[in-house]
mmCIF file of C-alpha atoms in Angstrom:
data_model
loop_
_atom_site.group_PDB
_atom_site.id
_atom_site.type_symbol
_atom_site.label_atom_id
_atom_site.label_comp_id
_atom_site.label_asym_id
_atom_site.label_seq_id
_atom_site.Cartn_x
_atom_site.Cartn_y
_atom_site.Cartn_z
ATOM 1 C CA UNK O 1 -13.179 12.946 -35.642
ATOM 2 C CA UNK O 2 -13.171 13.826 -39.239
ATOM 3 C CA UNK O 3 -16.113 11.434 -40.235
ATOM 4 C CA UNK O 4 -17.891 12.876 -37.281
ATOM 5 C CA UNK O 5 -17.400 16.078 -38.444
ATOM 6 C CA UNK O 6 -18.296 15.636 -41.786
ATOM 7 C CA UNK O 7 -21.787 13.304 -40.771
ATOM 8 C CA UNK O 8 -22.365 16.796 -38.390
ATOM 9 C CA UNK O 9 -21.946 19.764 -40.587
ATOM 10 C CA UNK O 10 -22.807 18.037 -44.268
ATOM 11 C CA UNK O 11 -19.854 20.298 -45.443
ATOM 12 C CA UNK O 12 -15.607 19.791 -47.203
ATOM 13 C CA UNK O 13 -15.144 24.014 -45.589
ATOM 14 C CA UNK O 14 -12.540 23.294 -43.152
ATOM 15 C CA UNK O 15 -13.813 25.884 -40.693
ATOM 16 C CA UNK O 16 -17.178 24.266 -40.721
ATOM 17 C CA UNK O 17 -15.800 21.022 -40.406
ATOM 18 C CA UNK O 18 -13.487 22.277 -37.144
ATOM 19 C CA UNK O 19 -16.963 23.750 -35.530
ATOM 20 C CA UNK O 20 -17.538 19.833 -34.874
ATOM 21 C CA UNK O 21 -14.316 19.313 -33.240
ATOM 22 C CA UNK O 22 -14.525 18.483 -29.404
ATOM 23 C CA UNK O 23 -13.279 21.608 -27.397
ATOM 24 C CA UNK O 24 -11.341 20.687 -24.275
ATOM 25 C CA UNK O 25 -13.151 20.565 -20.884
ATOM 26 C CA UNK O 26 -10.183 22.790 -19.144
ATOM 27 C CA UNK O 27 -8.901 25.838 -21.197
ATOM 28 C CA UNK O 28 -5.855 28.190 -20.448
ATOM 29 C CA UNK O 29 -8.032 31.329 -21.018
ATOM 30 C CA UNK O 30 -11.669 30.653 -20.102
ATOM 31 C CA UNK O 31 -13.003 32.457 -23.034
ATOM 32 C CA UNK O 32 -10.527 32.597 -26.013
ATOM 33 C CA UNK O 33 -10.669 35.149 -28.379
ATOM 34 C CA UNK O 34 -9.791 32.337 -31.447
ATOM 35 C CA UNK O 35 -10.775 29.380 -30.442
ATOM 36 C CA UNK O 36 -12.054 28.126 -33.827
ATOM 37 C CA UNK O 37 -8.746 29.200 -34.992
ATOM 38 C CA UNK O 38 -6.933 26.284 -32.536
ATOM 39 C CA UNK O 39 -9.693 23.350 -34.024
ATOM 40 C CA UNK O 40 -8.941 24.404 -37.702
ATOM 41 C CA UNK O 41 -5.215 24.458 -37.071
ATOM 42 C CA UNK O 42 -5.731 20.847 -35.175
ATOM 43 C CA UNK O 43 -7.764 19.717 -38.933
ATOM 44 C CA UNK O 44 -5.061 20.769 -40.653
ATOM 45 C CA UNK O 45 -2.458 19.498 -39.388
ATOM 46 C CA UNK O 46 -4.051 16.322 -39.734
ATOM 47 C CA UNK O 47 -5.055 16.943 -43.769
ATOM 48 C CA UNK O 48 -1.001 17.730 -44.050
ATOM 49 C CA UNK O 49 0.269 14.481 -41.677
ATOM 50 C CA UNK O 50 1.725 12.226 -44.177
ATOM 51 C CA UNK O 51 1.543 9.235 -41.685
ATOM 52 C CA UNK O 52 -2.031 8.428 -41.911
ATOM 53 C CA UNK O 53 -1.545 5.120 -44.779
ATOM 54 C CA UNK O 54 -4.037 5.648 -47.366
ATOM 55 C CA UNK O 55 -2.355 2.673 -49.389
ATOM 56 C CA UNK O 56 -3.014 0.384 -45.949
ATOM 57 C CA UNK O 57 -6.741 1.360 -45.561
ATOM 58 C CA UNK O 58 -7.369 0.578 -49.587
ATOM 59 C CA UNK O 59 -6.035 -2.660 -48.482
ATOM 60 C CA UNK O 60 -8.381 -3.290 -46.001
ATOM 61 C CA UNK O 61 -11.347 -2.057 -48.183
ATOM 62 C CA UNK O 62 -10.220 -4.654 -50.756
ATOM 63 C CA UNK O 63 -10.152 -7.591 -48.593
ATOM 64 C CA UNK O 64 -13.490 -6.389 -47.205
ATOM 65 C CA UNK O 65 -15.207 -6.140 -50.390
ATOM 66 C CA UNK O 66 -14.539 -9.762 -50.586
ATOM 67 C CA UNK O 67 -17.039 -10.437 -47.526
ATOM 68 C CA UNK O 68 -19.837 -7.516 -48.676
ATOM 69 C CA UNK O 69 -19.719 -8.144 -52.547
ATOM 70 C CA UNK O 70 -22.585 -10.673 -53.663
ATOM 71 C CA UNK O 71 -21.445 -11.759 -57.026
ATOM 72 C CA UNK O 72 -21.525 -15.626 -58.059
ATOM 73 C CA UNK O 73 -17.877 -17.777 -57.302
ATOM 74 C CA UNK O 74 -14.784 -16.130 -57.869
ATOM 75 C CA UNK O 75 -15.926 -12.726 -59.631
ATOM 76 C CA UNK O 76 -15.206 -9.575 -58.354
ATOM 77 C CA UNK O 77 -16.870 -6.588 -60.657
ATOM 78 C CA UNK O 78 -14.888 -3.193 -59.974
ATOM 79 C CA UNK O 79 -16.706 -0.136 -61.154
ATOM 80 C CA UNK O 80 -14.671 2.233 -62.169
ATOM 81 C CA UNK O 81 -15.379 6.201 -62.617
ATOM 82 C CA UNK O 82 -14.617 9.883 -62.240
ATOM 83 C CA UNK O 83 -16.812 12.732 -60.856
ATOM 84 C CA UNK O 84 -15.506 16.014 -60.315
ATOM 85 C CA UNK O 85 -15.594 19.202 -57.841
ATOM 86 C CA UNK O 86 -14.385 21.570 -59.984
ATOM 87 C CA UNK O 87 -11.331 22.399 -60.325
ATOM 88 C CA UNK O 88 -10.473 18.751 -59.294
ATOM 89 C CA UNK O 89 -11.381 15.327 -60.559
ATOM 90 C CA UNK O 90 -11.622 12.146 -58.100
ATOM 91 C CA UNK O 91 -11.319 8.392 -60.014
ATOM 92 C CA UNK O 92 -12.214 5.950 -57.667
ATOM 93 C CA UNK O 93 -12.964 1.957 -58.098
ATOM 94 C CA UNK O 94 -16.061 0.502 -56.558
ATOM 95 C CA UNK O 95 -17.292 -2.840 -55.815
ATOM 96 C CA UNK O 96 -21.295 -2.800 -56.199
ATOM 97 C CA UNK O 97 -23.400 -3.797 -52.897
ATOM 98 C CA UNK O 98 -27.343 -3.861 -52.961
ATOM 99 C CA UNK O 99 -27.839 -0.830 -54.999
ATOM 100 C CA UNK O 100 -24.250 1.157 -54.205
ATOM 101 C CA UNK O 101 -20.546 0.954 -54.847
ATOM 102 C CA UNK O 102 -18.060 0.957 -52.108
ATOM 103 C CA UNK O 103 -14.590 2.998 -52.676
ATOM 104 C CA UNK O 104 -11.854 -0.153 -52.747
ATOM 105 C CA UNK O 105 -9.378 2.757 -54.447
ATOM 106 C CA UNK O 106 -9.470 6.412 -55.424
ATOM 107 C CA UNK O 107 -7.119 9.081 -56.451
ATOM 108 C CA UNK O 108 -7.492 12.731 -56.280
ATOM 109 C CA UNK O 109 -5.945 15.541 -58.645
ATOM 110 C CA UNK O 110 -6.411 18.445 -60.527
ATOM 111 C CA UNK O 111 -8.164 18.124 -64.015
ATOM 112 C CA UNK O 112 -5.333 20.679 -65.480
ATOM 113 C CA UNK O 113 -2.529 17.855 -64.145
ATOM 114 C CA UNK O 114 -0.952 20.858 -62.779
ATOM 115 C CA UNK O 115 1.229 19.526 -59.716
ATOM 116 C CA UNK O 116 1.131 16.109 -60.760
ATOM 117 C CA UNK O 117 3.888 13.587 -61.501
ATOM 118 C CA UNK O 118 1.872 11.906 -64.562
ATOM 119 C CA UNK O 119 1.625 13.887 -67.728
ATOM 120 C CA UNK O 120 -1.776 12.844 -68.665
ATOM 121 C CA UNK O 121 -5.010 11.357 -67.234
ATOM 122 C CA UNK O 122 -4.341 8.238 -68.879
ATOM 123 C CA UNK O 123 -1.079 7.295 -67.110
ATOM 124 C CA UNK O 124 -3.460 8.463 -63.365
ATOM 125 C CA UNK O 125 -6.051 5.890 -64.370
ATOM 126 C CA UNK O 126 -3.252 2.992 -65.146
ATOM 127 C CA UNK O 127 -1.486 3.343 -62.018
ATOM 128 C CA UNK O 128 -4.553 3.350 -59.631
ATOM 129 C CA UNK O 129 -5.231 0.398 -61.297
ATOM 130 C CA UNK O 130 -2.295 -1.306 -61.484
ATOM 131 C CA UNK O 131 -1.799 -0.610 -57.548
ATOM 132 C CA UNK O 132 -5.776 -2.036 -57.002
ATOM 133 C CA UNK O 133 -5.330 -5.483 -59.161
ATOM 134 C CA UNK O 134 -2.223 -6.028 -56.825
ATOM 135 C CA UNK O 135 -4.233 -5.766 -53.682
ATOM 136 C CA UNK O 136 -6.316 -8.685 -55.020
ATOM 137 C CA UNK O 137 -5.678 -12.127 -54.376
ATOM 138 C CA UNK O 138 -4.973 -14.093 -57.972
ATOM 139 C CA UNK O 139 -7.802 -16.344 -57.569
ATOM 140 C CA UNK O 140 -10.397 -13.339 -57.965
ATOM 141 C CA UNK O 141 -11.255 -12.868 -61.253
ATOM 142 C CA UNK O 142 -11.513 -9.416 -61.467
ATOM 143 C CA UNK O 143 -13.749 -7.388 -64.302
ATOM 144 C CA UNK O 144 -13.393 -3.705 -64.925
ATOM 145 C CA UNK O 145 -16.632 -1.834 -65.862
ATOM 146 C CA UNK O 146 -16.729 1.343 -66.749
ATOM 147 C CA UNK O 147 -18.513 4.247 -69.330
ATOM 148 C CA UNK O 148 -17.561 5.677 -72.628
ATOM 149 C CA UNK O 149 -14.851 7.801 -70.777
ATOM 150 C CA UNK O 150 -12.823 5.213 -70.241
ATOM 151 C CA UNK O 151 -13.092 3.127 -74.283
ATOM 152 C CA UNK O 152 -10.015 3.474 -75.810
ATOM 153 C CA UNK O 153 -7.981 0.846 -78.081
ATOM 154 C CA UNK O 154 -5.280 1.381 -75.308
ATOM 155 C CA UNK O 155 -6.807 0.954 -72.371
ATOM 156 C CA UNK O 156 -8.042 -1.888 -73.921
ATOM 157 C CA UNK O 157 -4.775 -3.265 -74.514
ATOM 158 C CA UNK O 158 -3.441 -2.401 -71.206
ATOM 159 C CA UNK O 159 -5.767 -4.608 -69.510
ATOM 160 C CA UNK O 160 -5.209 -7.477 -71.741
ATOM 161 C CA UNK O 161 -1.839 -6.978 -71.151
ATOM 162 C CA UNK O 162 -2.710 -6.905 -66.907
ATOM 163 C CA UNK O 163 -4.180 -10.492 -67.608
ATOM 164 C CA UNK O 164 -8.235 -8.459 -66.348
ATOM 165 C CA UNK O 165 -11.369 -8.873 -67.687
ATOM 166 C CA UNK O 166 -13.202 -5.817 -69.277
ATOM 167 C CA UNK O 167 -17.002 -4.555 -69.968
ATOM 168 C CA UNK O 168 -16.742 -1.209 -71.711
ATOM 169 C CA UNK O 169 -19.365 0.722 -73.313
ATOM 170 C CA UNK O 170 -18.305 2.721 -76.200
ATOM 171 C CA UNK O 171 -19.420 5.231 -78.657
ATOM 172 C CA UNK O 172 -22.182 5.077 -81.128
ATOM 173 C CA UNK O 173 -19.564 6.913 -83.497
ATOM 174 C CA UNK O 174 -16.668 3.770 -82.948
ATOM 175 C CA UNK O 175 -16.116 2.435 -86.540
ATOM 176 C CA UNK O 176 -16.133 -1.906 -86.171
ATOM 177 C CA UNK O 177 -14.422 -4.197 -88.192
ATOM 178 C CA UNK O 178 -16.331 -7.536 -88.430
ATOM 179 C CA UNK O 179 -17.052 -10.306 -91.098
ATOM 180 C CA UNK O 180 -21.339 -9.417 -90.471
ATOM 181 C CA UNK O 181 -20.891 -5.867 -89.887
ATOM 182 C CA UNK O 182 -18.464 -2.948 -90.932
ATOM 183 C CA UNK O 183 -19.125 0.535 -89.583
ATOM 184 C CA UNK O 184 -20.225 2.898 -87.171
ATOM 185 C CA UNK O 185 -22.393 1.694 -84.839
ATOM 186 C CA UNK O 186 -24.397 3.869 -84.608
ATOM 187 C CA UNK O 187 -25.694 2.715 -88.032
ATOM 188 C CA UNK O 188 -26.365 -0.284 -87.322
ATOM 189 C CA UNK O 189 -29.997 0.189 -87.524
ATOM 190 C CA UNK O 190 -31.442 -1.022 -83.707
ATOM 191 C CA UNK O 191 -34.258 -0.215 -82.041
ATOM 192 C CA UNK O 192 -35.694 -0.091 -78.482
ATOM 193 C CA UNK O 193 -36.816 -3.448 -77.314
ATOM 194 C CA UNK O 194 -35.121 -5.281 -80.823
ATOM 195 C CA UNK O 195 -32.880 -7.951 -80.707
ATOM 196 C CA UNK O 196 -29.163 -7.805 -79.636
ATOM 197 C CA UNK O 197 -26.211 -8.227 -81.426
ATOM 198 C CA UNK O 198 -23.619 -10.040 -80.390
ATOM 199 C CA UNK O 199 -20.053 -9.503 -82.380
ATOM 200 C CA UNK O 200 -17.626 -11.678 -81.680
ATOM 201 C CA UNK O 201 -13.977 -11.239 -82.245
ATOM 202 C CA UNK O 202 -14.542 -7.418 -83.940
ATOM 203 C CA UNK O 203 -12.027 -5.244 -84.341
ATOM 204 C CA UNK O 204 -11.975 -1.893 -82.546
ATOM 205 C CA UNK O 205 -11.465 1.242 -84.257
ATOM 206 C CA UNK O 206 -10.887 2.348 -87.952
ATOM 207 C CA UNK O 207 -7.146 2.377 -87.552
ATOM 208 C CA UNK O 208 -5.834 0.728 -84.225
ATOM 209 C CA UNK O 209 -8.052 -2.566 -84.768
ATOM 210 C CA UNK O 210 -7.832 -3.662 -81.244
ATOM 211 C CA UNK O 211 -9.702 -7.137 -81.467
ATOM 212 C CA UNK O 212 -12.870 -7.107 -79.142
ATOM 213 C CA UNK O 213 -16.247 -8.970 -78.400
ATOM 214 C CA UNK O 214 -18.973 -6.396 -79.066
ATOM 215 C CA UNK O 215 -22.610 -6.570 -77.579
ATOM 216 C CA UNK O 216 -25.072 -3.690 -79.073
ATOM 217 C CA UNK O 217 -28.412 -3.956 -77.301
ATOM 218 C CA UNK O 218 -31.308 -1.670 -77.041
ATOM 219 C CA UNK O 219 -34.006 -2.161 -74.418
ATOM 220 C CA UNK O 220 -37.469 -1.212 -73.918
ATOM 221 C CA UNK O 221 -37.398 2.004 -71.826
ATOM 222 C CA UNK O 222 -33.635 3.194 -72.227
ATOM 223 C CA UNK O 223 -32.833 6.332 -73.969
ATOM 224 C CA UNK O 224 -30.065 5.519 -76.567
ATOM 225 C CA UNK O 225 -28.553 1.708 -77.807
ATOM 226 C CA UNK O 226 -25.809 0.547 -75.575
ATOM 227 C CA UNK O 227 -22.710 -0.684 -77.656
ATOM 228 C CA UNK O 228 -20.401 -2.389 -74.981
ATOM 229 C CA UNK O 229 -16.978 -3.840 -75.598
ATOM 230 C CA UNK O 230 -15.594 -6.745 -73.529
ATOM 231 C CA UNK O 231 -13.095 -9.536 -73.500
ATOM 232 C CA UNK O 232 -15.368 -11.858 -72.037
ATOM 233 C CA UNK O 233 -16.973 -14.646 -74.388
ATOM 234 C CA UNK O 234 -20.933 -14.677 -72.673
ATOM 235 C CA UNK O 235 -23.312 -11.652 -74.182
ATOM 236 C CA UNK O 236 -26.174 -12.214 -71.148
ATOM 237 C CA UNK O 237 -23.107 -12.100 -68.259
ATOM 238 C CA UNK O 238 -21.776 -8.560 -70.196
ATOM 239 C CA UNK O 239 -24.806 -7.021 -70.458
ATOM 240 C CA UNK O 240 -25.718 -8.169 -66.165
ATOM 241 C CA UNK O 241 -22.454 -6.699 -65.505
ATOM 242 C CA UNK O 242 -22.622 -3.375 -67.353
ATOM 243 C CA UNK O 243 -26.002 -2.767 -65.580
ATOM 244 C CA UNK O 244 -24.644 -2.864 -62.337
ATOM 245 C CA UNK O 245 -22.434 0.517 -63.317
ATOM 246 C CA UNK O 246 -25.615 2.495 -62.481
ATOM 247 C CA UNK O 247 -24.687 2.063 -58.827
ATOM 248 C CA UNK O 248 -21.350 4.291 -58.745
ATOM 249 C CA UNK O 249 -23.590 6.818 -60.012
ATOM 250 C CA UNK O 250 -26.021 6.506 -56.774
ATOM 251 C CA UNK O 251 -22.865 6.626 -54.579
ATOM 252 C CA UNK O 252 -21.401 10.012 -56.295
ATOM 253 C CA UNK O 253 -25.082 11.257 -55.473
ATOM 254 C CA UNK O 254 -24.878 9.991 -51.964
ATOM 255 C CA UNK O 255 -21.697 12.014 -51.188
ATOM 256 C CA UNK O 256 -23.194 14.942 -52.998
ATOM 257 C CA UNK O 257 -26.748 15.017 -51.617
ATOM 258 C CA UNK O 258 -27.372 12.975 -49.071
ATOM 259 C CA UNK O 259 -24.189 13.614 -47.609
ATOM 260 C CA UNK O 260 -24.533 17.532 -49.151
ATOM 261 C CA UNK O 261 -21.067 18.164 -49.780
ATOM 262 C CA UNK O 262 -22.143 19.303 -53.101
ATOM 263 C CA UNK O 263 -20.625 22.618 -53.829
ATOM 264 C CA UNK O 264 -18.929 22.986 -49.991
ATOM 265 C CA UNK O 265 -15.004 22.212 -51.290
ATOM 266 C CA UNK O 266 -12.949 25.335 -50.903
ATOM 267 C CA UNK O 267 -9.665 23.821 -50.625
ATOM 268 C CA UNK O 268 -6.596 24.879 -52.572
ATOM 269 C CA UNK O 269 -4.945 21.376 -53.665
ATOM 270 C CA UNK O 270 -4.802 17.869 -53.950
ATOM 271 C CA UNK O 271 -3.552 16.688 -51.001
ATOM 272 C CA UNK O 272 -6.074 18.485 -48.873
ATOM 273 C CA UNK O 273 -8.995 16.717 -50.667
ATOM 274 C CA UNK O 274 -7.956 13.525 -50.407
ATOM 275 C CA UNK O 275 -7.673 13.923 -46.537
ATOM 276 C CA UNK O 276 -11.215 14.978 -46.285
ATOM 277 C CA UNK O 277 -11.718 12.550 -48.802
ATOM 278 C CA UNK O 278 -10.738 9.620 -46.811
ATOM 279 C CA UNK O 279 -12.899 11.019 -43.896
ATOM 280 C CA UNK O 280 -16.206 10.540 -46.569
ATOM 281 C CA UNK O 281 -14.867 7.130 -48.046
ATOM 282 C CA UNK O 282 -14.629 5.883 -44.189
ATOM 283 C CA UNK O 283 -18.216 7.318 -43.319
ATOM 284 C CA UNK O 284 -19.671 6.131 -46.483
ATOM 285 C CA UNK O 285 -18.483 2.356 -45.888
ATOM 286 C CA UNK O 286 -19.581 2.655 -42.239
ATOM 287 C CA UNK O 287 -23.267 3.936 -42.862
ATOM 288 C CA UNK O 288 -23.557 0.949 -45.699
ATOM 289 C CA UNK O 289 -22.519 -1.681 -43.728
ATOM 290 C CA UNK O 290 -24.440 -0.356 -40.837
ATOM 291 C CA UNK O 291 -27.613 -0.134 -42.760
ATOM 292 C CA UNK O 292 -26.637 -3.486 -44.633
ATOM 293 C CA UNK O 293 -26.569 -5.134 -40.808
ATOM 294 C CA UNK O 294 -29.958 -3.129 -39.485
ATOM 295 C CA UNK O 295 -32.644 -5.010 -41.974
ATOM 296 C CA UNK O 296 -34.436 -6.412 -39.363
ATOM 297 C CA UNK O 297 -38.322 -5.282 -38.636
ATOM 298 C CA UNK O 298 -37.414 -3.411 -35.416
ATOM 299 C CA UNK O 299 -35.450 -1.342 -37.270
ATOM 300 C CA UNK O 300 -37.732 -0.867 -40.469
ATOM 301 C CA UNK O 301 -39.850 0.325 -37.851
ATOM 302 C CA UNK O 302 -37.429 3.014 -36.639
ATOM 303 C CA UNK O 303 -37.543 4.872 -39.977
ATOM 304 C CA UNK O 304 -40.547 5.645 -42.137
ATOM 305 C CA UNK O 305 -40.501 6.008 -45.564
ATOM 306 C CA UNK O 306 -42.611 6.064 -48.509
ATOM 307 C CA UNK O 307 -41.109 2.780 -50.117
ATOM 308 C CA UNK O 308 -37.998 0.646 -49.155
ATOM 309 C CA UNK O 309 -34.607 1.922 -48.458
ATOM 310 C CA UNK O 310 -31.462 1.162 -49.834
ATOM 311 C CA UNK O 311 -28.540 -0.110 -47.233
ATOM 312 C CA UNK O 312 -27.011 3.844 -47.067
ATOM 313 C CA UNK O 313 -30.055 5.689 -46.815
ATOM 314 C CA UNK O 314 -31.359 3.522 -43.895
ATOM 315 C CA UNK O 315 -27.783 3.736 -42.098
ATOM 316 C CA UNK O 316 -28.095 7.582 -42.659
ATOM 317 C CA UNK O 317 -31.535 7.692 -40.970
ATOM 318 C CA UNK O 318 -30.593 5.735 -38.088
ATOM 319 C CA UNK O 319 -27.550 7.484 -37.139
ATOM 320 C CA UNK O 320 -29.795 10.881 -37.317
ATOM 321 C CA UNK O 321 -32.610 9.418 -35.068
ATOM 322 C CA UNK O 322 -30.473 7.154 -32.452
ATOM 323 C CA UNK O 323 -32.801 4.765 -31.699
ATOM 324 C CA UNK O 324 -32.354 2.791 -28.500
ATOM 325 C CA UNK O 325 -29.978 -0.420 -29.281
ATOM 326 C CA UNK O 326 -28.463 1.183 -32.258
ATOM 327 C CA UNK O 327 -24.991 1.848 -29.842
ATOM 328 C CA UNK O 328 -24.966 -1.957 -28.926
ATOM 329 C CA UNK O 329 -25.429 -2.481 -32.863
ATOM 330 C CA UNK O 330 -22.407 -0.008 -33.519
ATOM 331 C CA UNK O 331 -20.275 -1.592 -31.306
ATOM 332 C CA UNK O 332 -21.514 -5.299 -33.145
ATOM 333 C CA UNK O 333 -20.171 -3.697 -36.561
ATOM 334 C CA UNK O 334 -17.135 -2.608 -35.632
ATOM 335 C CA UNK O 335 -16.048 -6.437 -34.279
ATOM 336 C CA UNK O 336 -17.326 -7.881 -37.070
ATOM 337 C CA UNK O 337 -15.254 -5.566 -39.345
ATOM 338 C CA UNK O 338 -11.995 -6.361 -37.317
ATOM 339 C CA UNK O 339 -12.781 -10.446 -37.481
ATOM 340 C CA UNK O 340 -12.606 -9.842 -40.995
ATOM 341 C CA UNK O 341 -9.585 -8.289 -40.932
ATOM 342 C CA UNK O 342 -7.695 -9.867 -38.378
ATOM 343 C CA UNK O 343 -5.361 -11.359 -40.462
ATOM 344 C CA UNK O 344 -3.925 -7.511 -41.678
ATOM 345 C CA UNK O 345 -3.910 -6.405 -37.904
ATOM 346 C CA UNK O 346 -0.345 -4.513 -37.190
ATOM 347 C CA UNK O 347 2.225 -6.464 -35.401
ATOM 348 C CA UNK O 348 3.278 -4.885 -31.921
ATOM 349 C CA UNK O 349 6.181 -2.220 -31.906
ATOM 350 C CA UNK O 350 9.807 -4.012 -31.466
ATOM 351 C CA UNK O 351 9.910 -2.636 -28.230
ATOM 352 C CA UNK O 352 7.254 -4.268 -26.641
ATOM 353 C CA UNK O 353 8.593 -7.647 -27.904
ATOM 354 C CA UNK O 354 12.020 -6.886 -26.858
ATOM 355 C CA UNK O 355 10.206 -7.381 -22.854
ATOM 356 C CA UNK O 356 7.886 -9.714 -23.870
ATOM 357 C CA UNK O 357 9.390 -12.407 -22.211
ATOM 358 C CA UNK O 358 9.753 -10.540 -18.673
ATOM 359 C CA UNK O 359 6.200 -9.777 -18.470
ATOM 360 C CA UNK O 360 5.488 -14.012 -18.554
ATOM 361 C CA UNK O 361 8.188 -14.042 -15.715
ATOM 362 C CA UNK O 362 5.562 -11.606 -14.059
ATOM 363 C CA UNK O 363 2.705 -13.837 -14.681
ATOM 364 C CA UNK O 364 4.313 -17.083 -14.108
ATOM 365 C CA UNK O 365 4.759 -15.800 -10.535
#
């Protein structure tokens, strides 16, 4: 009901959200006096139930991103990021998927740390991490890529330590050690469209010297150089990688615009946004596999647009218009999701195997 709720009113205010809540067919009173009050009550009860197991559905996401995510053999890019409604930050990890990134883990808290167990950002950004790399099987080879935010000699370190590959950019301002080069790099003289540079086995930083391979590269039509730092020994495979980091950008503007929950969040911690923030991770997966499914040229046909649509943008448009077929092509998704996921299905309550073997009895005779 949530995800319905927030596809409905484009909006985190609880009371707007509760306006999409089904009222019930027979009533007590015929007419209450509050009965928005009884539907916001019902929402947040529900953003306060501790039973609903985030940790179970990241695991599910995770094993799904192993079917949706298109990159060659055994490597799994994670794009990883923070955007913020003020006062709260969200860090979430993303697998890319024609043009977006689909939530695989996220964490919400308050950019102050007030409230929190961890006693800085840093610590918040390990742990998710830590908890993520767990959820994947060994065999994966897993490759963090993430902005300047996120380049530091110790995160660096911390993922060499977690055994995970890393594509980094970092600042022009970052001082390199290297036998060719020894400086900012910033100063290291490129220019749009030049050649790269590929450093290999540089050492990070002026004082913590936190051995890296460094790429700088400056192509035609970007803005500013890109300096990116990596553990991984092919220049052409960083540089692919890093590019794909554009795409948790699109999905922050998704749940912002498209989605217009930009500027709607009125809530007063945490733990309330990351209940309505499970509610947008589900409907954002659903809408991108949906449009991901619905390529075909009846459904092109469906929705006009001045150029071609990316997988969430066409999922949006269907779900507005309801075309005929599109329930049958619902129902499709959903049992394709749970094949995939069959293996993570909940075993039945004791109790029902505790009479398991009467009800054979029953159908024996």
């Amino acid at each position: 009901m949530l995800c319905q709720a927030l596809f409905a009113r484009h909006s985190l205010v609880l009371t707007e959200l509760a306006r999409a809540y089904p009222v019930p067919s027979q009533r007590k009173t015929a007419k209450p006096k509050h009965g928005l009050l009884h539907r916001v009550k019902r929402l947040w009860r529900f953003l306060h139930n501790r039973r609903p197991d985030q940790a179970g559905l990241m695991l599910r996401l995770t094993r799904l991103s192993c079917s949706v995510c298109r990159s060659p053999g055994l490597l799994l890019p994670v794009l990883v990021d923070l955007t913020y409604f003020e006062p709260f930050a969200v860090l979430s990890a993303n697998v890319p998927r024609n043009g977006r990134a689909l939530p695989i883990a996220w964490r919400t808290f308050r950019r102050d740390l007030q409230g929190e167990p961890e006693l800085s950002q840093n610590l918040i950004i390990e742990g998710l991490l830590s908890q993520m790399l767990e959820r994947i099987a060994p065999a994966i080879q897993t490759v963090i890529v993430a902005d300047r935010e996120f380049a530091a000699a110790r995160f660096f370190r911390f993922l060499k330590g977690l055994g995970t590959r890393f594509v980094i950019r970092v600042d022009a301002e970052t001082w390199i050690h290297h036998p060719r080069y020894n400086g900012a790099l910033g100063a290291m003289g490129l220019r749009p469209g030049g050649r790269r540079v590929w450093l290999e086995g540089a050492f990070y930083a002026k004082e913590e010297r936190e051995p890296v391979n460094l790429l700088a590269v400056w192509a035609a039509g970007q803005r500013e150089p890109w300096f990116i730092a990596s553990n991984l020994a092919d220049p052409q495979l960083i540089e692919r990688l890093y590019r794909k980091r554009m795409k948790i950008e699109h999905g922050y503007r998704d749940w912002k615009h498209h989605l217009r929950l930009k500027g709607t969040l009125k809530v007063q911690s945490a733990g309330q946004l990351a209940g309505l923030l499970l509610g947008v991770v589900v409907l954002y997966w659903y809408v991108c596999l949906l449009g991901q499914r619905l390529k075909g040229a009846h459904w092109a046909g469906e929705v006009r647009s001045w150029g071609p649509l990316g997988d969430f943008k066409r999922g949006l448009e269907l779900l507005r218009l309801s075309p005929p077929g599109l329930e049958r092509a619902c129902q499709r998704l959903v049992q394709w999701v749970a094949e995939k996921l069959f293996g993570l299905a909940p075993l039945p309550p004791l109790y029902k195997w505790r009479y398991r073997r009467y009800r054979c009895l029953q159908l024996c005779g």
